[in-house]
Coordinates of C-alpha atoms in Angstrom, one line a residue:
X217 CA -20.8 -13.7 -3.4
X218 CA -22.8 -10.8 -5.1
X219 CA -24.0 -10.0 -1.5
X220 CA -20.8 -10.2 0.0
X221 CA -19.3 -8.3 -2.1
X222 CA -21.5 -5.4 -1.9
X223 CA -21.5 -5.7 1.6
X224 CA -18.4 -5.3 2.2
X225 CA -17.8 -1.8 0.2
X226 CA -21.0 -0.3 2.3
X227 CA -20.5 -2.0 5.8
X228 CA -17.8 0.5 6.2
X229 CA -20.0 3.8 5.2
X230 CA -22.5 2.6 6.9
X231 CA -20.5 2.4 10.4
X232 CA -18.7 5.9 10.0
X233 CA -22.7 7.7 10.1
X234 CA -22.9 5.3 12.7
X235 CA -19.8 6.6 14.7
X236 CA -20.9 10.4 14.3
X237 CA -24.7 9.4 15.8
X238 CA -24.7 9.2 19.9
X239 CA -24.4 5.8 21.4
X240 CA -27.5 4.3 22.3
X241 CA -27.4 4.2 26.0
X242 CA -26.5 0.7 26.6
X243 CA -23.4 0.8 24.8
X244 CA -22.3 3.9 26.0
X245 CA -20.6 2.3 28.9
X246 CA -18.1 4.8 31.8
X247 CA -16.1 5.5 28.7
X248 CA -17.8 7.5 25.4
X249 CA -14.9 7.9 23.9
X250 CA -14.6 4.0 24.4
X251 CA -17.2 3.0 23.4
X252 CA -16.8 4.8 20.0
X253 CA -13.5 3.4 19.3
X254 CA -14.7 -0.2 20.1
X255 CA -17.5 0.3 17.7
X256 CA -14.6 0.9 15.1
X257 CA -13.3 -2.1 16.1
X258 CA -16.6 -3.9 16.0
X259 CA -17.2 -2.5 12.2
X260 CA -13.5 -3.6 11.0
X261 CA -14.0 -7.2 12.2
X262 CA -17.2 -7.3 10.8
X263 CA -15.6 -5.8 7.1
X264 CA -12.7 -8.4 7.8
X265 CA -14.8 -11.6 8.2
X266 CA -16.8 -10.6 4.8
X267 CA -13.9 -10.7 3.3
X268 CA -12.7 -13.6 4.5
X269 CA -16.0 -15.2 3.9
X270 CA -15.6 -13.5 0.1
X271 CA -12.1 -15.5 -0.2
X272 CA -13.3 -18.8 1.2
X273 CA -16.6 -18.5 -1.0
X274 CA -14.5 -17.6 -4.6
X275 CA -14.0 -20.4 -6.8
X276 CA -10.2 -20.8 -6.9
X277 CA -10.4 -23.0 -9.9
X278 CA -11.3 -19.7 -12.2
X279 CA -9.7 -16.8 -10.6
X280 CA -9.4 -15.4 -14.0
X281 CA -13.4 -15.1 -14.4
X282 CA -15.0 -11.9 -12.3
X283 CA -16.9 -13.3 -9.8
X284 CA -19.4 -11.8 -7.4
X285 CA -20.4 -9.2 -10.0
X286 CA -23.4 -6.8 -9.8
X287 CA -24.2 -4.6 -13.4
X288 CA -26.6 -2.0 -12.9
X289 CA -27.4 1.0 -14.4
X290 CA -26.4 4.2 -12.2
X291 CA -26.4 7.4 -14.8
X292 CA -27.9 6.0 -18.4
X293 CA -27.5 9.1 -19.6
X294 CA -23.4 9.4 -19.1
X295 CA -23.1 5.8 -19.6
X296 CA -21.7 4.7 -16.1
X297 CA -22.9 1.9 -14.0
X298 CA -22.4 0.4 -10.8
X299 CA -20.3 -2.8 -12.0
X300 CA -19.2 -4.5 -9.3
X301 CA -16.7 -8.0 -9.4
X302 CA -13.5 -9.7 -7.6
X303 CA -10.9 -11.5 -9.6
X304 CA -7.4 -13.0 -8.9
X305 CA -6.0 -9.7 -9.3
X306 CA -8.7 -8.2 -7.0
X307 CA -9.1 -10.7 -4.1
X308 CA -5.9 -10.8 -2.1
X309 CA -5.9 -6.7 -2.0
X310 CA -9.7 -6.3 -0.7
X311 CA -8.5 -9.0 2.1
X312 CA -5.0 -7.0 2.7
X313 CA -7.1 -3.6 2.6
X314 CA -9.3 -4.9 5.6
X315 CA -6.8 -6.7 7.5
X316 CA -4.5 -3.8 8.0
X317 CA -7.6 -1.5 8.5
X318 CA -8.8 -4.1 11.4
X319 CA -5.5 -4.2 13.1
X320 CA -4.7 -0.6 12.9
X321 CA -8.9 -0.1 14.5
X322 CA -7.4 -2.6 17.5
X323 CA -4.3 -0.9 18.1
X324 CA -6.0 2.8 17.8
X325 CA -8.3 1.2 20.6
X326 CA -5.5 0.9 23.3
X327 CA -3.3 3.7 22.1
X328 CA -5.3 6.1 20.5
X329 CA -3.6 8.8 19.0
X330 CA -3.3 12.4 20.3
X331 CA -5.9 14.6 18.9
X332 CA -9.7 15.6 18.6
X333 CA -13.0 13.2 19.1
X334 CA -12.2 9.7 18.0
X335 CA -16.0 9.9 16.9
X336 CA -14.0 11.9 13.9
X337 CA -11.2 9.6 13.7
X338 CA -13.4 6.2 13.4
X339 CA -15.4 7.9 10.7
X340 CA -12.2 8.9 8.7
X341 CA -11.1 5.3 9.0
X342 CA -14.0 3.5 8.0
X343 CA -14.5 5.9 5.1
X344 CA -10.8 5.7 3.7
X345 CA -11.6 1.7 4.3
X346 CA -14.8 1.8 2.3
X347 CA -12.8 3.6 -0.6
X348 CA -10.1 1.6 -1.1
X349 CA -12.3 -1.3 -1.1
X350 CA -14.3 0.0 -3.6
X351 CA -11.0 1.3 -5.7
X352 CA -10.3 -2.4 -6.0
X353 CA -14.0 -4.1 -6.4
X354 CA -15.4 -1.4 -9.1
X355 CA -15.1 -1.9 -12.8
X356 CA -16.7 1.2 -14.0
X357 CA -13.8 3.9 -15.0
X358 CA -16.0 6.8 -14.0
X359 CA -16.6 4.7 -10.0
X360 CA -12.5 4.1 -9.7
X361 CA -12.5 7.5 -10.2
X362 CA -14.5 7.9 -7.6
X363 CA -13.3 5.7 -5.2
X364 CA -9.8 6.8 -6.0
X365 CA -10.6 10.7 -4.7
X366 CA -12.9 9.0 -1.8
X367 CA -9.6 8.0 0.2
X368 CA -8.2 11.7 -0.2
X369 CA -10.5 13.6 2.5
X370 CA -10.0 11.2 5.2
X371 CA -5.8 11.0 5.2
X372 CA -5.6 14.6 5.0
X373 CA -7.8 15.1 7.8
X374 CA -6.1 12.2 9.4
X375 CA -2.7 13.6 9.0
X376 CA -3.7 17.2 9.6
X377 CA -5.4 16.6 13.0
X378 CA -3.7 13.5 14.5
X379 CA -0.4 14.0 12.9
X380 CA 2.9 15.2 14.4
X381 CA 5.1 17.9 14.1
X382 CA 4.6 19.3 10.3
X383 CA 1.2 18.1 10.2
X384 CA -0.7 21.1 8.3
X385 CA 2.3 20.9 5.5
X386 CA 2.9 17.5 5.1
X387 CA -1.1 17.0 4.9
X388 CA -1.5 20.1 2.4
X389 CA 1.4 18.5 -0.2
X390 CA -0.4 15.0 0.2
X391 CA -3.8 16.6 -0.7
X392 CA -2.2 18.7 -3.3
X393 CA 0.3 15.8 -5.3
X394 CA -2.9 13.8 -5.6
X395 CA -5.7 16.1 -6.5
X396 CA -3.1 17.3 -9.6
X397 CA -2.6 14.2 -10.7
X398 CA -5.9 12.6 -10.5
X399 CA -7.1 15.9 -12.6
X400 CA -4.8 14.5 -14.8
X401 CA -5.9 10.8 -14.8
X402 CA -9.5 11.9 -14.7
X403 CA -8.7 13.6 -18.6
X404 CA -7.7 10.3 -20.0
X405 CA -10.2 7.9 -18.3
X406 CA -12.8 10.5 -20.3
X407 CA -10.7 9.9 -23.4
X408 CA -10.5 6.2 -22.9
X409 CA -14.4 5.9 -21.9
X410 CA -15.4 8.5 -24.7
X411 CA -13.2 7.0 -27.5
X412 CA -13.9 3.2 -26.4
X413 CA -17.7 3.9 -26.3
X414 CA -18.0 2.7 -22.9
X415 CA -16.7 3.0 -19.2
X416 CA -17.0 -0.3 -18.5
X417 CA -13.2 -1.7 -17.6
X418 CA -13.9 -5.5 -18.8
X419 CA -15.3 -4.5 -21.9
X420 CA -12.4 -2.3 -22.6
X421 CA -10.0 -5.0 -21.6
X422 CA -11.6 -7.5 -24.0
X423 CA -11.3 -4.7 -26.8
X424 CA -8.0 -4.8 -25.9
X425 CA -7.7 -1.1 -27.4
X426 CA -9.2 -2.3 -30.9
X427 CA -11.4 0.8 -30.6
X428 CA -8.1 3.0 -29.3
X429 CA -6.3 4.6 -32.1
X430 CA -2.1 4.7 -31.3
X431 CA -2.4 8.5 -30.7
X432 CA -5.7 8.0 -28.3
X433 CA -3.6 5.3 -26.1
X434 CA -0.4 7.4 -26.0
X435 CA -2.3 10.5 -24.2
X436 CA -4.7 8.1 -22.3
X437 CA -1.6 6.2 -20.8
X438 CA -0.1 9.4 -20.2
X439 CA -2.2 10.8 -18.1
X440 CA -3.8 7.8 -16.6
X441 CA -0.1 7.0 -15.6
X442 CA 0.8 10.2 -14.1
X443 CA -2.2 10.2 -12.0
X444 CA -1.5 6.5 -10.5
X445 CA 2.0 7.3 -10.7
X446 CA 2.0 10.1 -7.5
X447 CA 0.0 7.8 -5.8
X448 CA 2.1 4.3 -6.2
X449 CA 4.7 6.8 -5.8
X450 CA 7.3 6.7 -8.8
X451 CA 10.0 8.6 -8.8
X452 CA 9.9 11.8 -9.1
X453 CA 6.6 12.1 -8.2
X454 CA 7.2 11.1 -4.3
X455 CA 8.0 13.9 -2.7
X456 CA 4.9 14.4 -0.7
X457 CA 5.1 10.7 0.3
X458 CA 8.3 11.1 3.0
X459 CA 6.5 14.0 4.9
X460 CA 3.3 12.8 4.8
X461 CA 4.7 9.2 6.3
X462 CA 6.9 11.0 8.9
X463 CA 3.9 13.6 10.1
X464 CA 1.0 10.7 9.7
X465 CA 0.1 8.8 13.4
X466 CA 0.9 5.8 13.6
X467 CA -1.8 3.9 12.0
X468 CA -1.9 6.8 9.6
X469 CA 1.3 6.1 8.3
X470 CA 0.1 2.0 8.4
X471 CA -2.7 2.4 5.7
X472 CA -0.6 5.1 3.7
X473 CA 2.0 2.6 2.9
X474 CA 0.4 -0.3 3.1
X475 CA -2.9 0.2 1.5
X476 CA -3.2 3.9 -0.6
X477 CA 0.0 2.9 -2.3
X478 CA -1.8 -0.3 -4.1
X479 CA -4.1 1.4 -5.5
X480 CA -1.7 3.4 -8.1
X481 CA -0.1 -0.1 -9.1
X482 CA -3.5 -1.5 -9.2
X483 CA -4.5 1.1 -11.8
X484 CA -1.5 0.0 -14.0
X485 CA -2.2 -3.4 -14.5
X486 CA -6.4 -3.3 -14.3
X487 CA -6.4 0.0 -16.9
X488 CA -3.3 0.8 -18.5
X489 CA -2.0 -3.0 -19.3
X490 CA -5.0 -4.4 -21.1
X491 CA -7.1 -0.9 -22.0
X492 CA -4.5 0.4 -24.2
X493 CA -1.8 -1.4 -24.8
X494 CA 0.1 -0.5 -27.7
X495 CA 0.2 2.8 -25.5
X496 CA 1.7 0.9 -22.7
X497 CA 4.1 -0.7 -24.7
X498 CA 5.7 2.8 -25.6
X499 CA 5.9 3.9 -22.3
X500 CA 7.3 0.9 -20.4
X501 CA 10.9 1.4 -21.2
X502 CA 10.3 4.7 -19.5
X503 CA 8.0 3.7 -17.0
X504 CA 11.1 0.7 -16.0
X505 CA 14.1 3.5 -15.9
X506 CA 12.1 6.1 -13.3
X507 CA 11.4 2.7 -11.6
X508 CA 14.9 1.8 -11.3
X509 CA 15.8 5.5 -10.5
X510 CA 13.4 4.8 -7.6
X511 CA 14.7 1.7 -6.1
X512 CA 18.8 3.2 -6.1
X513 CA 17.4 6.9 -4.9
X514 CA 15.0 5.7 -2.2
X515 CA 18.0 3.5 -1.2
X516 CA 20.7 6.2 -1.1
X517 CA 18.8 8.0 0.8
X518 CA 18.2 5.6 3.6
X519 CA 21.7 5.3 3.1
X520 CA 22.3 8.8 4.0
X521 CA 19.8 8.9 6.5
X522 CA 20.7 5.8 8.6
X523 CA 24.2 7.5 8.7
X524 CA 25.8 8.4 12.3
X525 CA 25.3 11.8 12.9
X526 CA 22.7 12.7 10.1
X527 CA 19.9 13.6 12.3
X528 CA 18.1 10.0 10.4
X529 CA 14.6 10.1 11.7
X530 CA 13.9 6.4 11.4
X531 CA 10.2 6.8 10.6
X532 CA 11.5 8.8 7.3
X533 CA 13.6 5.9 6.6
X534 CA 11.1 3.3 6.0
X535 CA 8.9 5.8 3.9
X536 CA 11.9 6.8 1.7
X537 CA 12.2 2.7 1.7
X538 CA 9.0 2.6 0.3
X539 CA 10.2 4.8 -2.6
X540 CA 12.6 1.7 -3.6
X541 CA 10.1 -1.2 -3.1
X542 CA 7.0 0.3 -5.1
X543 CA 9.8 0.6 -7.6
X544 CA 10.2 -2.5 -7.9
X545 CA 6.4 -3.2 -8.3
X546 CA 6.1 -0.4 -11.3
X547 CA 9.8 -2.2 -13.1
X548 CA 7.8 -5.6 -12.9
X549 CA 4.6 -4.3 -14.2
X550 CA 6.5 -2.2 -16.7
X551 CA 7.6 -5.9 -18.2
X552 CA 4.7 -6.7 -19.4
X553 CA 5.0 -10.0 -19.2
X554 CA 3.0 -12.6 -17.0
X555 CA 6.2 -13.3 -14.7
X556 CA 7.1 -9.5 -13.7
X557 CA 3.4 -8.5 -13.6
X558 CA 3.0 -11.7 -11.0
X559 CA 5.7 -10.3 -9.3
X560 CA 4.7 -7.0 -9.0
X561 CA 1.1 -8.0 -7.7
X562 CA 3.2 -10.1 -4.8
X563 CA 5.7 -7.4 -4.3
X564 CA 3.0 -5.1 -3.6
X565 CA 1.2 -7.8 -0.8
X566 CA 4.2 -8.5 0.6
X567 CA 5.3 -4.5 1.1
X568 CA 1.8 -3.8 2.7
X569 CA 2.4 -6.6 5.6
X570 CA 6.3 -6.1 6.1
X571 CA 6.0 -2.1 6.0
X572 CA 2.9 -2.0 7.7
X573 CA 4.5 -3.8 10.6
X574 CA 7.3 -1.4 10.3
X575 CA 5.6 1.2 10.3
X576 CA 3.8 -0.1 13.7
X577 CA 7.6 -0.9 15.5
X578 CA 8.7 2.7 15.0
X579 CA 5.4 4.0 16.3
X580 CA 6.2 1.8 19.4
X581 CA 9.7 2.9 19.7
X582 CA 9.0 6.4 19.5
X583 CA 6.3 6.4 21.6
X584 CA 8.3 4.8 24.7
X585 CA 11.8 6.9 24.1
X586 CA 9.7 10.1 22.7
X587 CA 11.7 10.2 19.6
X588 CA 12.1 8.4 16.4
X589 CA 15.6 10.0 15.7
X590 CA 17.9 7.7 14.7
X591 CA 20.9 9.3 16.5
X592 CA 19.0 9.8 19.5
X593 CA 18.4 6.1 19.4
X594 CA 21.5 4.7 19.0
X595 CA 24.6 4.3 21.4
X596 CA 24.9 3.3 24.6
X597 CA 22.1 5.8 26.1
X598 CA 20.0 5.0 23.3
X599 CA 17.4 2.7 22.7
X600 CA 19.3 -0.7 22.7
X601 CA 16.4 -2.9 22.3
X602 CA 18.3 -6.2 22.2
X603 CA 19.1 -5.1 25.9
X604 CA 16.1 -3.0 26.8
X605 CA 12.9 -4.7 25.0
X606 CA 14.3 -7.8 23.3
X607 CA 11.0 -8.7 21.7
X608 CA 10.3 -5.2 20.6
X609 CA 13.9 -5.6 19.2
X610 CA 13.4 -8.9 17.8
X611 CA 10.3 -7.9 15.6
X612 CA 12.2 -4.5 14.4
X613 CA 15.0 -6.9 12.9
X614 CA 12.4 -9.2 11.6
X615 CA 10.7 -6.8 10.1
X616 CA 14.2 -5.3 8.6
X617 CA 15.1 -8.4 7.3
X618 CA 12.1 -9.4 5.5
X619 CA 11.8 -5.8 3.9
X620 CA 15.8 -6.6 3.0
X621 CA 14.2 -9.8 0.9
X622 CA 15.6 -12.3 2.5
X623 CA 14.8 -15.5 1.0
X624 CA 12.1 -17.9 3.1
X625 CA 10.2 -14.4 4.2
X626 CA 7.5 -12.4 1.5
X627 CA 10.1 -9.5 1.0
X628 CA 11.5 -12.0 -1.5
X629 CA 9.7 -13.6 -4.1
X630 CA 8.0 -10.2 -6.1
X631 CA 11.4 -8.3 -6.1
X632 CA 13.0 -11.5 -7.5
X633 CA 10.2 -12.3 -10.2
X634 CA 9.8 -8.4 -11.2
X635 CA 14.0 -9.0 -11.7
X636 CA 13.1 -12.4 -13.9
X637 CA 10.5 -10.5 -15.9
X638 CA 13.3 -7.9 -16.7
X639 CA 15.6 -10.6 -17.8
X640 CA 13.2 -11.2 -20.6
X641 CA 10.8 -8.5 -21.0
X642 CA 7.6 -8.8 -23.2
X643 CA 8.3 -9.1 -27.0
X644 CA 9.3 -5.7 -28.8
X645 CA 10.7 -4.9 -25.6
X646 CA 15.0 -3.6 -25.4
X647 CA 16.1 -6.6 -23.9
X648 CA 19.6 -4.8 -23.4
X649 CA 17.8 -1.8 -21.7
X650 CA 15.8 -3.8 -19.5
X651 CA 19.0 -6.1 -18.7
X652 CA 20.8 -2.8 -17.4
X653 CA 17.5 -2.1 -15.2
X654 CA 17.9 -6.0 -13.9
X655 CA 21.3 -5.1 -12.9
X656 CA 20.4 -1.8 -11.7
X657 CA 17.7 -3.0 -9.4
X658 CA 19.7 -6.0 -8.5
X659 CA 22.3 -3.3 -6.9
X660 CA 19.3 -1.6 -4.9
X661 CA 18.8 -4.9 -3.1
X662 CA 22.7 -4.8 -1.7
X663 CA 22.2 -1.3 -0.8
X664 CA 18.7 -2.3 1.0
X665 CA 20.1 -5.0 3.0
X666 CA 23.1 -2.3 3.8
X667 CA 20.7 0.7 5.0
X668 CA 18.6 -2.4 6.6
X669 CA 21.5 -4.0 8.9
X670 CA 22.7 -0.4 9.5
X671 CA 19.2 0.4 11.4
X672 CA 18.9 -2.7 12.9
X673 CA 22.7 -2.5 14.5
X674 CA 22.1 1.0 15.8
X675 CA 18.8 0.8 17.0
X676 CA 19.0 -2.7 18.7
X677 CA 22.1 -2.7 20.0
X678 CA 24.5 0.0 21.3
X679 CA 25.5 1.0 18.3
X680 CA 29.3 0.0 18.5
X681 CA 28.7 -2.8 15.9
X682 CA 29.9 -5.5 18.3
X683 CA 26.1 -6.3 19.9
X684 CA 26.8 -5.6 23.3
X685 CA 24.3 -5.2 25.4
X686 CA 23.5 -1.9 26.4
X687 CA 24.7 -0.6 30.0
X688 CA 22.0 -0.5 33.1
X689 CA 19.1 0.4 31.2
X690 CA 18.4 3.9 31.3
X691 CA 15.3 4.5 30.8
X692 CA 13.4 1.4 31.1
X693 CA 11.2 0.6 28.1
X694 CA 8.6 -1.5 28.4
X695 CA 8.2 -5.1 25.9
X696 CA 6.0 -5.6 23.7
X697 CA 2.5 -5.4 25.6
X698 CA -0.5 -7.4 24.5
X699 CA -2.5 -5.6 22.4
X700 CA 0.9 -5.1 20.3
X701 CA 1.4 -8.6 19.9
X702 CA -1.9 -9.1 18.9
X703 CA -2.0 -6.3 16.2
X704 CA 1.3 -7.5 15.0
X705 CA 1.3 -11.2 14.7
X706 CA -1.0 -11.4 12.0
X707 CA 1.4 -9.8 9.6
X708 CA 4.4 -11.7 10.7
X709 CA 2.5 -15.2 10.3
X710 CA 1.9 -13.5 7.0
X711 CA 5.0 -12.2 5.7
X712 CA 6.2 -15.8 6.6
X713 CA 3.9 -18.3 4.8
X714 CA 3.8 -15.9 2.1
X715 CA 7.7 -16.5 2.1
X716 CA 7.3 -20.3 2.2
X717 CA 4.3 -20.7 0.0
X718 CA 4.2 -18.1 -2.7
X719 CA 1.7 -20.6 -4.6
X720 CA -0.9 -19.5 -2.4
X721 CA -0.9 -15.9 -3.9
X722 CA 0.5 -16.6 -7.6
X723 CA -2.0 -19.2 -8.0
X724 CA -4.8 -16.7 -8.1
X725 CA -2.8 -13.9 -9.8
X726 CA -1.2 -15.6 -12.3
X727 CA -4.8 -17.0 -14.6
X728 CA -5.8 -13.4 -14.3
X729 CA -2.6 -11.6 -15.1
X730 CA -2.3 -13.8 -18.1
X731 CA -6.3 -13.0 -19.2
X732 CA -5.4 -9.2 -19.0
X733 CA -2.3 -9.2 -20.8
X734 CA -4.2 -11.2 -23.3
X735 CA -6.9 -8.7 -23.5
X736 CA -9.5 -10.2 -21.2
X737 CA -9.7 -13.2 -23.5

């Protein structure tokens, strides 16, 4: 486990110096450029089945206990060390983090976006794949830190270079959001690690903030929380996030939402929630209303954007759509109690596969109509994928529906149990105040299933609301091809047996949810 562990945070680094080295003649084949994005493919698998192997191998009898750990001394004289270790908490993200990574590698391998070398693109990937690995794996402050910047360089490059109209803008706010906050966040880890006497994040979380005065916890969970805050994004620290999502490629726009965004939430409940808690316990009530502002803004919004004759571009939907669901990850975690944080952990699985396949459909769309604008896309000369591509059209309303929660599909259970923590919120908690954000949040599911079925009747059909088929097609758009299916199928087997067997996923979060609220006792 140990081994595996490691191996899986370097394997990546280790294959982007690969990428940038010539091929070795034999693997060179007709195609360089190829052969380059099949060794990305090659590394990803590789990263993947470690993972895997990490999952099968972890005893699921303790997920509470930090397994696979590796303690050893890295800068003695600041204190910090290279603690390694996989929990509960932990586990299902490192295997999201290189499944999505894998899949977008194979898709990028047949449809490779528009831009310079790929040698360059495979390196970014690998490296923003070793970093957010490591983001979840480390359990040294100072080494989160670290891996927390480490994804930065890559999606700016990524979006700057293989992006889309607005690239250099949408790339520059990205970099700029999250270099300001983590500046911020960087200022109370120091406090927290200075004040605590150590960087090491279990020892701190068995402390429990013992060591913490009230004033030290109140500015560490301030800035700690603004910095994971522009990443998760909360409201309204988003802004970058709709541009950046709508300029990204494709598989750009795949590991933003459904990877990058974790690792803000992450933060909350591996720091914030059992390092200084009294701290956190001030700020939830606060934390759960710009949560709830979230989930009803990001959903007007759609609202307004799905709208006939708004110009919608259906790509800045589902990132503005992201704005809701995350919300409804920080409102659970902002509970503080074993059932919303539960539910925010699952909410934020369950938004990586179902926007992550999202994200994939309207990268499909608009590359076979050469738009992703919503009015250009509906009607009876529009896209029409019922009539046109019926499978394409098929996975698009899947995908809308389970990002709607529907009950039986992944989209449900977190949104639902981050609701049932607000119905009784941790003790010392308004239970009034956190009733009204129940309700609140309750109302942002109606209007997510209305923005939802509004896409899904414009885009798929002809956009009179009756679900006529389109007229001749004109112009043809091709099906889902194979490579497609094979990228996508993974996350709809996924969003479903998530939906139908939530136990699978709350059986390892829940013993270590309850450890860290408890202090790591």
């Amino acid at each position: 486990m140990q081994y595996l562990l490691a191996a899986t945070l370097v394997l990546p680094l280790l294959g982007a110096v690969a990428a940038l080295l010539p091929a070795p003649p034999g693997l060179k084949g007709r195609d360089p450029e190829q052969a380059v994005l099949r060794h990305g493919v090659t590394v990803t698998g590789a990263v993947l089945a470690l993972t895997v192997a990490l999952a099968a191998g972890f005893d699921h009898d303790r997920p509470a206990r930090m397994q696979g750990t590796t303690d050893i001394s890295w800068i003695p004289a600041l204190g910090i060390r290279i603690h390694l270790g996989v929990d509960g908490v932990s586990l299902p993200l490192l295997v999201l983090t290189a499944l999505l990574t894998f899949l977008c590698a194979l898709y990028s391998y047949f449809k490779m976006p528009a831009g310079p070398s790929p040698k360059a693109f495979v390196a970014l990937i690998l490296v923003l794949e070793s970093g957010t690995l490591a983001s979840f794996a480390v359990l040294d402050l100072m080494l989160f830190f670290l891996a927390f910047e480490m994804v930065l360089i890559p999606m700016y490059f990524l979006i700057a270079r293989w992006g889309g109209d607005g690239r250099e803008r949408a790339a520059w706010r990205f970099i700029l959001y999250t270099l300001l906050g983590s500046v911020v966040m960087l200022l109370g880890l120091l406090l927290v690690g200075i004040k605590g006497g150590t960087f090491d994040m279990v020892a701190l979380a068995t402390d429990n903030g013992s060591k913490l005065s009230r004033t030290t916890q109140l500015t560490a969970v301030l800035a700690i929380g603004v910095g994971l805050a522009v990443k998760a994004p909360m409201w309204p620290l988003h802004s970058w996030l709709p541009d950046a999502h709508t300029a990204a490629p494709t598989v750009g726009s795949v590991l933003l939402a459904g990877v990058l965004l974790k690792m803000g939430t992450y933060g909350f409940v591996r720091i914030v929630l059992p390092i200084a808690p009294e701290g956190a316990h001030t700020f939830a009530p606060y934390l759960a209303a710009f949560a709830v502002v979230g989930i009803i803004y990001g959903s007007l919004v759609c609202l307004s954007l799905a709208r006939t004759g708004a110009k919608g571009d259906l790509k800045r939907l589902v990132a503005y759509s992201s704005v809701g669901h995350m919300g409804f990850v920080l409102l659970g975690i902002a509970t503080m109690t074993p059932t919303g944080v539960n539910g925010a952990l699952f909410a934020n699985i369950a938004h990586g596969l179902i926007t992550g396949l999202l994200f994939f459909l309207v990268g499909a769309v608009k590359d076979r109509y050469g738009t992703s604008d919503l009015d250009a896309l509906s009607g009876a000369t529009g896209a029409a994928l019922y009539g046109k591509a019926p499978r394409l059209g098929g996975l698009l309303a899947f995908g809308a529906v389970a990002s709607l929660g529907l009950p039986g599909l992944a989209g449900f259970w977190g949104e639902m149990l981050a609701m049932f923590g607000s119905f009784r919120p941790a003790e010392g908690l308004s239970r009034p105040a956190f009733l009204t954000f129940m309700a609140l949040a309750g109302f942002g599911t109606l209007l997510t299933a209305a923005y939802m079925l509004i896409v899904v009747r414009r885009v798929c059909m002809d956009g009179d609301g009756e679900g006529r088929p389109a007229p001749a097609p004109a112009p043809e758009l091709a099906d889902v091809r194979t490579y497609e299916f094979a990228a996508w199928t993974p996350l709809v087997v996924l969003t479903v047996l998530a939906g139908l067997w939530p136990a699978a996923l709350l059986g390892l979060t829940d013993p270590a949810v309850s450890q860290l609220l408890r202090g790591g006792n």
